[in-house]
Amino acid sequence: MKYNTIGGFRVSHGVKVLNNFRILLLHLDMQIRKLQANRQATCEGSVFRFCFPVTVIVAVTDHVHILKPIAMRQLLVNIDHVATLRNARGEKVPDPVEAARICEMAGAAGIVFHLREDRRHIRDEDVYALKKVVKGLFDFEMAATDEMIRICLDVHADVVTLVPESREELTTEGGLNMRKVEKDYRERAIPPFKEAGIEISLFVDPEPADLDICAGLGVEAVELHTGSYANAETPEVRRKELLRLRNAAEHAHRIGLKVNAGHGLNFGNIQLFLDEVPHLTDLSIGHALIADAVFNGLENTIRRMADIIAGRSTPAS
Ligand code: PXP
């Protein structure tokens, strides 16, 4: 699909762009930027919403065109390990809700949490408390069990990120086995989210065949698993993994999927990743940020990473 670019929008090639239409788009672009600056989740009386991807429907003469704004790279902070630290002593601190507030104040575009079956870090009551304070994107990471689907619908997350989960793992170990889950997702897991208007992102390895299955399921986004890149032990392996990610991002974008990414990203490997992989939208980062915050303070850490991701600074500056 080819596009013209007007303001922050992509206009499908072939749409006749009248002058008034161009002005309208530039106006909408400005409004969206204001919404972002104010961290407002909705825009009264408008046809767009803050959570990406924003879909804008504009009537031009008697036609209706659907336009997609260009993806903006932004940081979502995974706060699981604030809860890990709290649970280590069975106390109330550090509070993941307070962490979420600071992260957003420091420039995070949203908060991610993984409610695990064993509740080893985030607990049910955290989910509901977070919902009350998170102003940006509220991204509920979970395994697609009936129990989690029920909680996610009840709290009405903005985004659900579906991941594989096993009790023994220390952290999520790989992307979804798309061939294995495809039928179950199509018939059971995905329809309730679609009905509720919750954006779906599937955590996958950077493999074109998996991405094709995701597109076939009609989900909005994929989160590319960056663990193999982050954990590469030699420069050769790192380059190979980067190339895989780059190809996957291009493929996902081509077939209409929003490209998120995460796992193992840190101040040491983020810049190369950003330089090499196109079309990125939401980057989900947890452990390295909470670890860095122990020494530098959460606000400083988050501001630094949010600026790098948005292209306002580099790790070296
Ligand atoms: N994305 C997904 C799907 C994850 O499971 C995790 C780990 O919870 C992350 C991103 C964040 O990974 P990390 O804590 O290594 O930054």
Short mmCIF file of C-alpha atoms and ligand atoms in Angstrom, two decimals:
data_model
loop_
_atom_site.label_atom_id
_atom_site.label_comp_id
_atom_site.label_asym_id
_atom_site.label_seq_id
_atom_site.Cartn_x
_atom_site.Cartn_y
_atom_site.Cartn_z
CA MET A 1 0.00 0.00 0.00
CA LYS A 2 1.37 3.42 -0.96
CA TYR A 3 0.79 6.58 1.07
CA ASN A 4 1.05 10.31 0.90
CA THR A 5 2.12 12.00 4.12
CA ILE A 6 0.20 14.95 5.51
CA GLY A 7 1.03 16.11 9.03
CA GLY A 8 1.38 12.94 11.09
CA PHE A 9 -0.98 10.99 8.84
CA ARG A 10 -0.70 8.51 6.08
CA VAL A 11 -3.30 8.98 3.43
CA SER A 12 -3.93 6.02 1.21
CA HIS A 13 -2.57 6.57 -2.25
CA GLY A 14 -5.33 7.38 -4.67
CA VAL A 15 -7.35 9.46 -2.21
CA LYS A 16 -7.90 12.82 -3.85
CA VAL A 17 -6.52 15.35 -1.40
CA LEU A 18 -8.54 18.55 -1.62
CA ASN A 19 -7.11 21.63 0.02
CA ASN A 20 -9.72 21.69 2.81
CA PHE A 21 -8.98 18.07 3.53
CA ARG A 22 -5.29 18.84 3.85
CA ILE A 23 -6.07 21.64 6.34
CA LEU A 24 -8.34 19.32 8.31
CA LEU A 25 -5.58 16.74 8.57
CA LEU A 26 -3.03 19.28 9.73
CA HIS A 27 -5.54 20.47 12.32
CA LEU A 28 -6.17 16.91 13.55
CA ASP A 29 -2.44 16.30 13.71
CA MET A 30 -2.02 19.36 15.92
CA GLN A 31 -4.89 18.25 18.18
CA ILE A 32 -3.39 14.81 18.60
CA ARG A 33 -0.03 16.31 19.52
CA LYS A 34 -1.77 18.45 22.15
CA LEU A 35 -3.53 15.39 23.53
CA GLN A 36 -0.25 13.59 23.79
CA ALA A 37 1.36 16.53 25.54
CA ASN A 38 -1.49 16.63 28.05
CA ARG A 39 -1.62 12.85 28.34
CA GLN A 40 -5.35 12.82 27.78
CA ALA A 41 -6.81 9.52 26.87
CA THR A 42 -9.72 10.71 24.80
CA CYS A 43 -10.78 13.72 22.82
CA GLU A 44 -14.35 14.84 23.40
CA GLY A 45 -16.50 14.93 20.33
CA SER A 46 -13.73 13.82 18.00
CA VAL A 47 -13.32 10.68 15.99
CA PHE A 48 -9.87 9.78 17.26
CA ARG A 49 -8.53 8.44 20.51
CA PHE A 50 -5.17 8.79 22.16
CA CYS A 51 -4.11 5.16 22.34
CA PHE A 52 -2.12 4.09 19.32
CA PRO A 53 -2.75 3.10 16.65
CA VAL A 54 -5.18 5.97 16.30
CA THR A 55 -7.74 5.46 13.63
CA VAL A 56 -9.16 8.64 12.21
CA ILE A 57 -12.23 8.55 10.07
CA VAL A 58 -12.70 11.63 7.96
CA ALA A 59 -15.56 12.19 5.58
CA VAL A 60 -14.46 13.77 2.35
CA THR A 61 -17.38 14.73 0.14
CA ASP A 62 -19.52 11.59 0.25
CA HIS A 63 -16.67 9.14 0.81
CA VAL A 64 -15.21 7.92 4.10
CA HIS A 65 -11.50 7.29 4.25
CA ILE A 66 -9.63 5.57 7.04
CA LEU A 67 -6.27 7.10 7.72
CA LYS A 68 -3.51 5.79 9.88
CA PRO A 69 -1.07 8.16 11.56
CA ILE A 70 2.60 7.35 11.26
CA ALA A 71 3.74 5.22 14.15
CA MET A 72 5.56 7.11 16.89
CA ARG A 73 8.18 5.33 18.91
CA GLN A 74 7.42 5.41 22.61
CA LEU A 75 8.37 3.76 25.88
CA LEU A 76 6.02 1.57 27.87
CA VAL A 77 7.45 0.63 31.25
CA ASN A 78 6.92 -2.85 32.60
CA ILE A 79 6.61 -2.45 36.37
CA ASP A 80 6.51 -6.15 37.35
CA HIS A 81 9.81 -5.96 39.18
CA VAL A 82 8.70 -3.17 41.44
CA ALA A 83 6.15 -5.70 42.68
CA THR A 84 8.83 -8.42 42.83
CA LEU A 85 10.79 -6.26 45.27
CA ARG A 86 7.70 -5.46 47.31
CA ASN A 87 6.71 -9.12 47.55
CA ALA A 88 10.22 -10.15 48.65
CA ARG A 89 9.44 -8.83 52.13
CA GLY A 90 5.67 -9.13 52.14
CA GLU A 91 5.41 -5.39 52.73
CA LYS A 92 3.61 -2.59 50.91
CA VAL A 93 6.70 -0.92 49.44
CA PRO A 94 7.84 -0.23 46.82
CA ASP A 95 4.35 0.35 45.48
CA PRO A 96 3.93 -0.46 41.75
CA VAL A 97 1.14 2.10 41.52
CA GLU A 98 3.42 4.88 42.74
CA ALA A 99 6.08 3.59 40.31
CA ALA A 100 3.58 3.85 37.45
CA ARG A 101 2.76 7.42 38.40
CA ILE A 102 6.44 8.41 38.41
CA CYS A 103 7.13 6.59 35.13
CA GLU A 104 4.34 8.46 33.36
CA MET A 105 5.40 11.77 34.86
CA ALA A 106 8.93 11.11 33.56
CA GLY A 107 7.81 10.49 30.00
CA ALA A 108 6.60 6.89 29.69
CA ALA A 109 3.67 6.67 27.27
CA GLY A 110 2.12 3.86 29.24
CA ILE A 111 2.49 1.01 31.70
CA VAL A 112 2.75 -2.73 31.14
CA PHE A 113 2.27 -5.41 33.76
CA HIS A 114 2.16 -9.18 33.54
CA LEU A 115 -0.42 -10.81 35.77
CA ARG A 116 0.92 -14.33 36.02
CA GLU A 117 -1.02 -17.42 36.94
CA ASP A 118 1.14 -17.78 40.09
CA ARG A 119 0.85 -14.02 40.92
CA ARG A 120 4.56 -13.93 41.67
CA HIS A 121 4.80 -10.17 41.15
CA ILE A 122 1.69 -8.22 40.09
CA ARG A 123 -1.46 -9.20 41.97
CA ASP A 124 -5.11 -8.78 41.09
CA GLU A 125 -5.55 -5.79 43.42
CA ASP A 126 -2.56 -4.05 41.73
CA VAL A 127 -4.29 -4.32 38.37
CA TYR A 128 -7.36 -2.47 39.59
CA ALA A 129 -5.32 0.12 41.52
CA LEU A 130 -3.14 0.74 38.44
CA LYS A 131 -6.19 1.22 36.27
CA LYS A 132 -7.20 4.16 38.47
CA VAL A 133 -3.91 6.06 38.07
CA VAL A 134 -2.49 5.15 34.64
CA LYS A 135 -3.26 7.95 32.20
CA GLY A 136 -1.45 6.64 29.11
CA LEU A 137 -1.58 3.21 27.56
CA PHE A 138 -2.68 0.47 29.98
CA ASP A 139 -1.15 -2.70 28.58
CA PHE A 140 -2.17 -5.98 30.23
CA GLU A 141 0.34 -8.75 29.47
CA MET A 142 -1.02 -12.22 30.10
CA ALA A 143 -1.33 -15.83 29.03
CA ALA A 144 -4.63 -16.38 27.22
CA THR A 145 -6.29 -18.39 29.98
CA ASP A 146 -10.01 -18.01 30.66
CA GLU A 147 -9.25 -16.53 34.08
CA MET A 148 -6.95 -13.82 32.66
CA ILE A 149 -9.32 -13.00 29.82
CA ARG A 150 -12.07 -12.44 32.39
CA ILE A 151 -9.90 -10.07 34.48
CA CYS A 152 -8.64 -8.17 31.43
CA LEU A 153 -12.19 -7.62 30.19
CA ASP A 154 -13.35 -6.62 33.66
CA VAL A 155 -10.64 -3.96 34.06
CA HIS A 156 -10.95 -3.02 30.39
CA ALA A 157 -7.30 -2.63 29.41
CA ASP A 158 -6.40 -0.48 26.40
CA VAL A 159 -4.15 -3.22 25.04
CA VAL A 160 -3.76 -6.90 25.80
CA THR A 161 -0.38 -8.46 25.04
CA LEU A 162 -0.72 -12.23 24.81
CA VAL A 163 2.36 -14.25 25.75
CA PRO A 164 3.19 -17.90 26.38
CA GLU A 165 3.67 -18.69 30.05
CA SER A 166 5.09 -21.59 31.99
CA ARG A 167 5.35 -21.88 35.74
CA GLU A 168 9.01 -22.85 35.74
CA GLU A 169 10.33 -19.93 33.68
CA LEU A 170 12.06 -16.97 35.34
CA THR A 171 10.70 -14.68 32.63
CA THR A 172 8.88 -15.11 29.30
CA GLU A 173 11.21 -17.33 27.32
CA GLY A 174 10.10 -17.01 23.73
CA GLY A 175 7.36 -15.87 21.41
CA LEU A 176 4.04 -17.62 20.97
CA ASN A 177 3.99 -20.81 18.93
CA MET A 178 1.56 -19.30 16.44
CA ARG A 179 0.85 -22.48 14.54
CA LYS A 180 -0.08 -24.21 17.76
CA VAL A 181 -2.29 -21.45 19.21
CA GLU A 182 -3.88 -20.20 15.97
CA LYS A 183 -7.11 -22.19 16.10
CA ASP A 184 -7.70 -21.66 19.81
CA TYR A 185 -6.97 -17.95 19.53
CA ARG A 186 -9.32 -17.56 16.57
CA GLU A 187 -12.18 -19.40 18.23
CA ARG A 188 -11.82 -18.63 21.94
CA ALA A 189 -9.23 -16.04 22.99
CA ILE A 190 -9.47 -13.24 20.44
CA PRO A 191 -13.24 -12.71 19.95
CA PRO A 192 -13.95 -11.38 23.50
CA PHE A 193 -11.21 -8.73 23.17
CA LYS A 194 -12.44 -7.70 19.75
CA GLU A 195 -15.96 -7.38 21.05
CA ALA A 196 -14.76 -5.23 23.95
CA GLY A 197 -12.66 -2.99 21.68
CA ILE A 198 -9.38 -3.94 23.39
CA GLU A 199 -6.36 -3.74 21.09
CA ILE A 200 -4.56 -7.08 20.75
CA SER A 201 -0.79 -7.49 20.49
CA LEU A 202 0.78 -10.93 20.10
CA PHE A 203 4.29 -11.57 21.44
CA VAL A 204 6.11 -13.43 18.69
CA ASP A 205 9.55 -14.37 17.49
CA PRO A 206 10.67 -12.34 14.46
CA GLU A 207 9.54 -14.95 11.93
CA PRO A 208 7.54 -13.93 8.83
CA ALA A 209 5.38 -17.08 8.94
CA ASP A 210 4.28 -16.25 12.50
CA LEU A 211 3.54 -12.68 11.52
CA ASP A 212 1.35 -13.89 8.65
CA ILE A 213 -0.68 -15.96 11.08
CA CYS A 214 -1.07 -12.90 13.36
CA ALA A 215 -2.34 -10.81 10.45
CA GLY A 216 -4.72 -13.62 9.51
CA LEU A 217 -6.16 -13.51 13.03
CA GLY A 218 -7.01 -9.84 12.55
CA VAL A 219 -5.01 -8.53 15.51
CA GLU A 220 -3.77 -4.94 15.48
CA ALA A 221 -0.19 -5.45 16.64
CA VAL A 222 2.70 -7.79 17.24
CA GLU A 223 5.40 -7.45 19.86
CA LEU A 224 8.66 -8.71 18.39
CA HIS A 225 10.68 -10.74 20.87
CA THR A 226 14.05 -9.01 21.18
CA GLY A 227 15.55 -11.48 23.66
CA SER A 228 17.81 -13.26 21.16
CA TYR A 229 19.25 -9.91 20.06
CA ALA A 230 19.65 -8.66 23.64
CA ASN A 231 21.31 -11.87 24.83
CA ALA A 232 23.57 -12.38 21.78
CA GLU A 233 27.03 -13.35 22.98
CA THR A 234 29.02 -12.42 19.89
CA PRO A 235 28.87 -9.48 17.46
CA GLU A 236 28.07 -11.93 14.62
CA VAL A 237 25.05 -13.34 16.40
CA ARG A 238 23.92 -9.83 17.36
CA ARG A 239 24.05 -8.71 13.72
CA LYS A 240 22.19 -11.79 12.58
CA GLU A 241 19.46 -11.22 15.16
CA LEU A 242 19.21 -7.55 14.24
CA LEU A 243 18.73 -8.46 10.61
CA ARG A 244 16.00 -10.94 11.58
CA LEU A 245 14.27 -8.21 13.58
CA ARG A 246 14.63 -5.69 10.79
CA ASN A 247 13.16 -8.05 8.20
CA ALA A 248 10.35 -9.00 10.56
CA ALA A 249 9.51 -5.35 11.30
CA GLU A 250 9.40 -4.58 7.59
CA HIS A 251 7.23 -7.61 6.90
CA ALA A 252 4.84 -6.86 9.78
CA HIS A 253 4.47 -3.26 8.66
CA ARG A 254 3.87 -4.33 5.07
CA ILE A 255 1.01 -6.62 6.07
CA GLY A 256 -0.62 -3.92 8.22
CA LEU A 257 0.52 -4.82 11.72
CA LYS A 258 1.66 -2.29 14.28
CA VAL A 259 5.22 -3.18 15.36
CA ASN A 260 5.93 -3.29 19.09
CA ALA A 261 9.03 -4.86 20.60
CA GLY A 262 10.47 -5.91 23.90
CA HIS A 263 12.49 -8.19 26.13
CA GLY A 264 16.01 -7.68 27.38
CA LEU A 265 16.35 -4.14 26.02
CA ASN A 266 18.62 -1.89 28.07
CA PHE A 267 20.77 1.26 27.85
CA GLY A 268 23.58 -0.75 26.26
CA ASN A 269 21.66 -2.30 23.38
CA ILE A 270 18.76 0.08 22.69
CA GLN A 271 20.43 2.53 20.31
CA LEU A 272 21.68 -0.06 17.82
CA PHE A 273 18.24 -1.63 17.87
CA LEU A 274 16.51 1.70 17.18
CA ASP A 275 19.00 2.53 14.44
CA GLU A 276 18.51 -0.77 12.62
CA VAL A 277 14.86 -1.72 13.08
CA PRO A 278 12.19 0.41 11.37
CA HIS A 279 8.48 1.00 12.02
CA LEU A 280 8.68 0.60 15.80
CA THR A 281 5.84 1.90 17.95
CA ASP A 282 5.69 0.69 21.57
CA LEU A 283 8.84 -0.57 23.27
CA SER A 284 8.15 -2.53 26.43
CA ILE A 285 11.05 -2.47 28.88
CA GLY A 286 11.13 -3.61 32.48
CA HIS A 287 13.98 -5.28 34.27
CA ALA A 288 16.84 -3.10 33.04
CA LEU A 289 14.95 0.08 33.95
CA ILE A 290 14.02 -1.00 37.45
CA ALA A 291 17.62 -2.19 37.98
CA ASP A 292 19.05 1.13 36.75
CA ALA A 293 16.58 3.05 38.91
CA VAL A 294 18.07 1.50 42.07
CA PHE A 295 21.18 3.58 41.41
CA ASN A 296 19.87 6.56 39.50
CA GLY A 297 16.30 7.05 40.68
CA LEU A 298 13.20 5.96 38.76
CA GLU A 299 12.37 9.38 37.36
CA ASN A 300 15.91 9.91 35.96
CA THR A 301 16.05 6.43 34.49
CA ILE A 302 12.69 6.64 32.76
CA ARG A 303 13.27 10.15 31.42
CA ARG A 304 16.59 9.04 29.95
CA MET A 305 15.14 5.98 28.22
CA ALA A 306 11.97 7.79 27.03
CA ASP A 307 14.17 10.46 25.43
CA ILE A 308 16.36 7.89 23.70
CA ILE A 309 13.35 6.04 22.31
CA ALA A 310 11.70 9.22 21.09
CA GLY A 311 14.98 10.20 19.40
CA ARG A 312 15.52 13.24 21.62
CA SER A 313 18.88 11.98 22.93
CA THR A 314 21.30 9.06 22.75
CA PRO A 315 22.71 6.82 25.50
CA ALA A 316 26.04 8.62 25.13
CA SER A 317 24.66 12.16 25.53
N1 PXP B 1 7.65 -7.88 26.67
C1 PXP B 1 7.21 -9.07 27.11
C2 PXP B 1 6.18 -9.77 26.31
C3 PXP B 1 7.70 -9.62 28.30
O1 PXP B 1 7.25 -10.80 28.72
C4 PXP B 1 8.65 -8.90 29.04
C5 PXP B 1 9.14 -9.45 30.34
O2 PXP B 1 8.14 -9.39 31.29
C6 PXP B 1 9.07 -7.66 28.55
C7 PXP B 1 8.57 -7.18 27.34
C8 PXP B 1 10.06 -6.82 29.28
O3 PXP B 1 11.26 -7.51 29.31
P1 PXP B 1 12.43 -6.97 30.21
O4 PXP B 1 11.96 -7.05 31.64
O5 PXP B 1 13.56 -7.90 29.90
O6 PXP B 1 12.70 -5.57 29.79
#
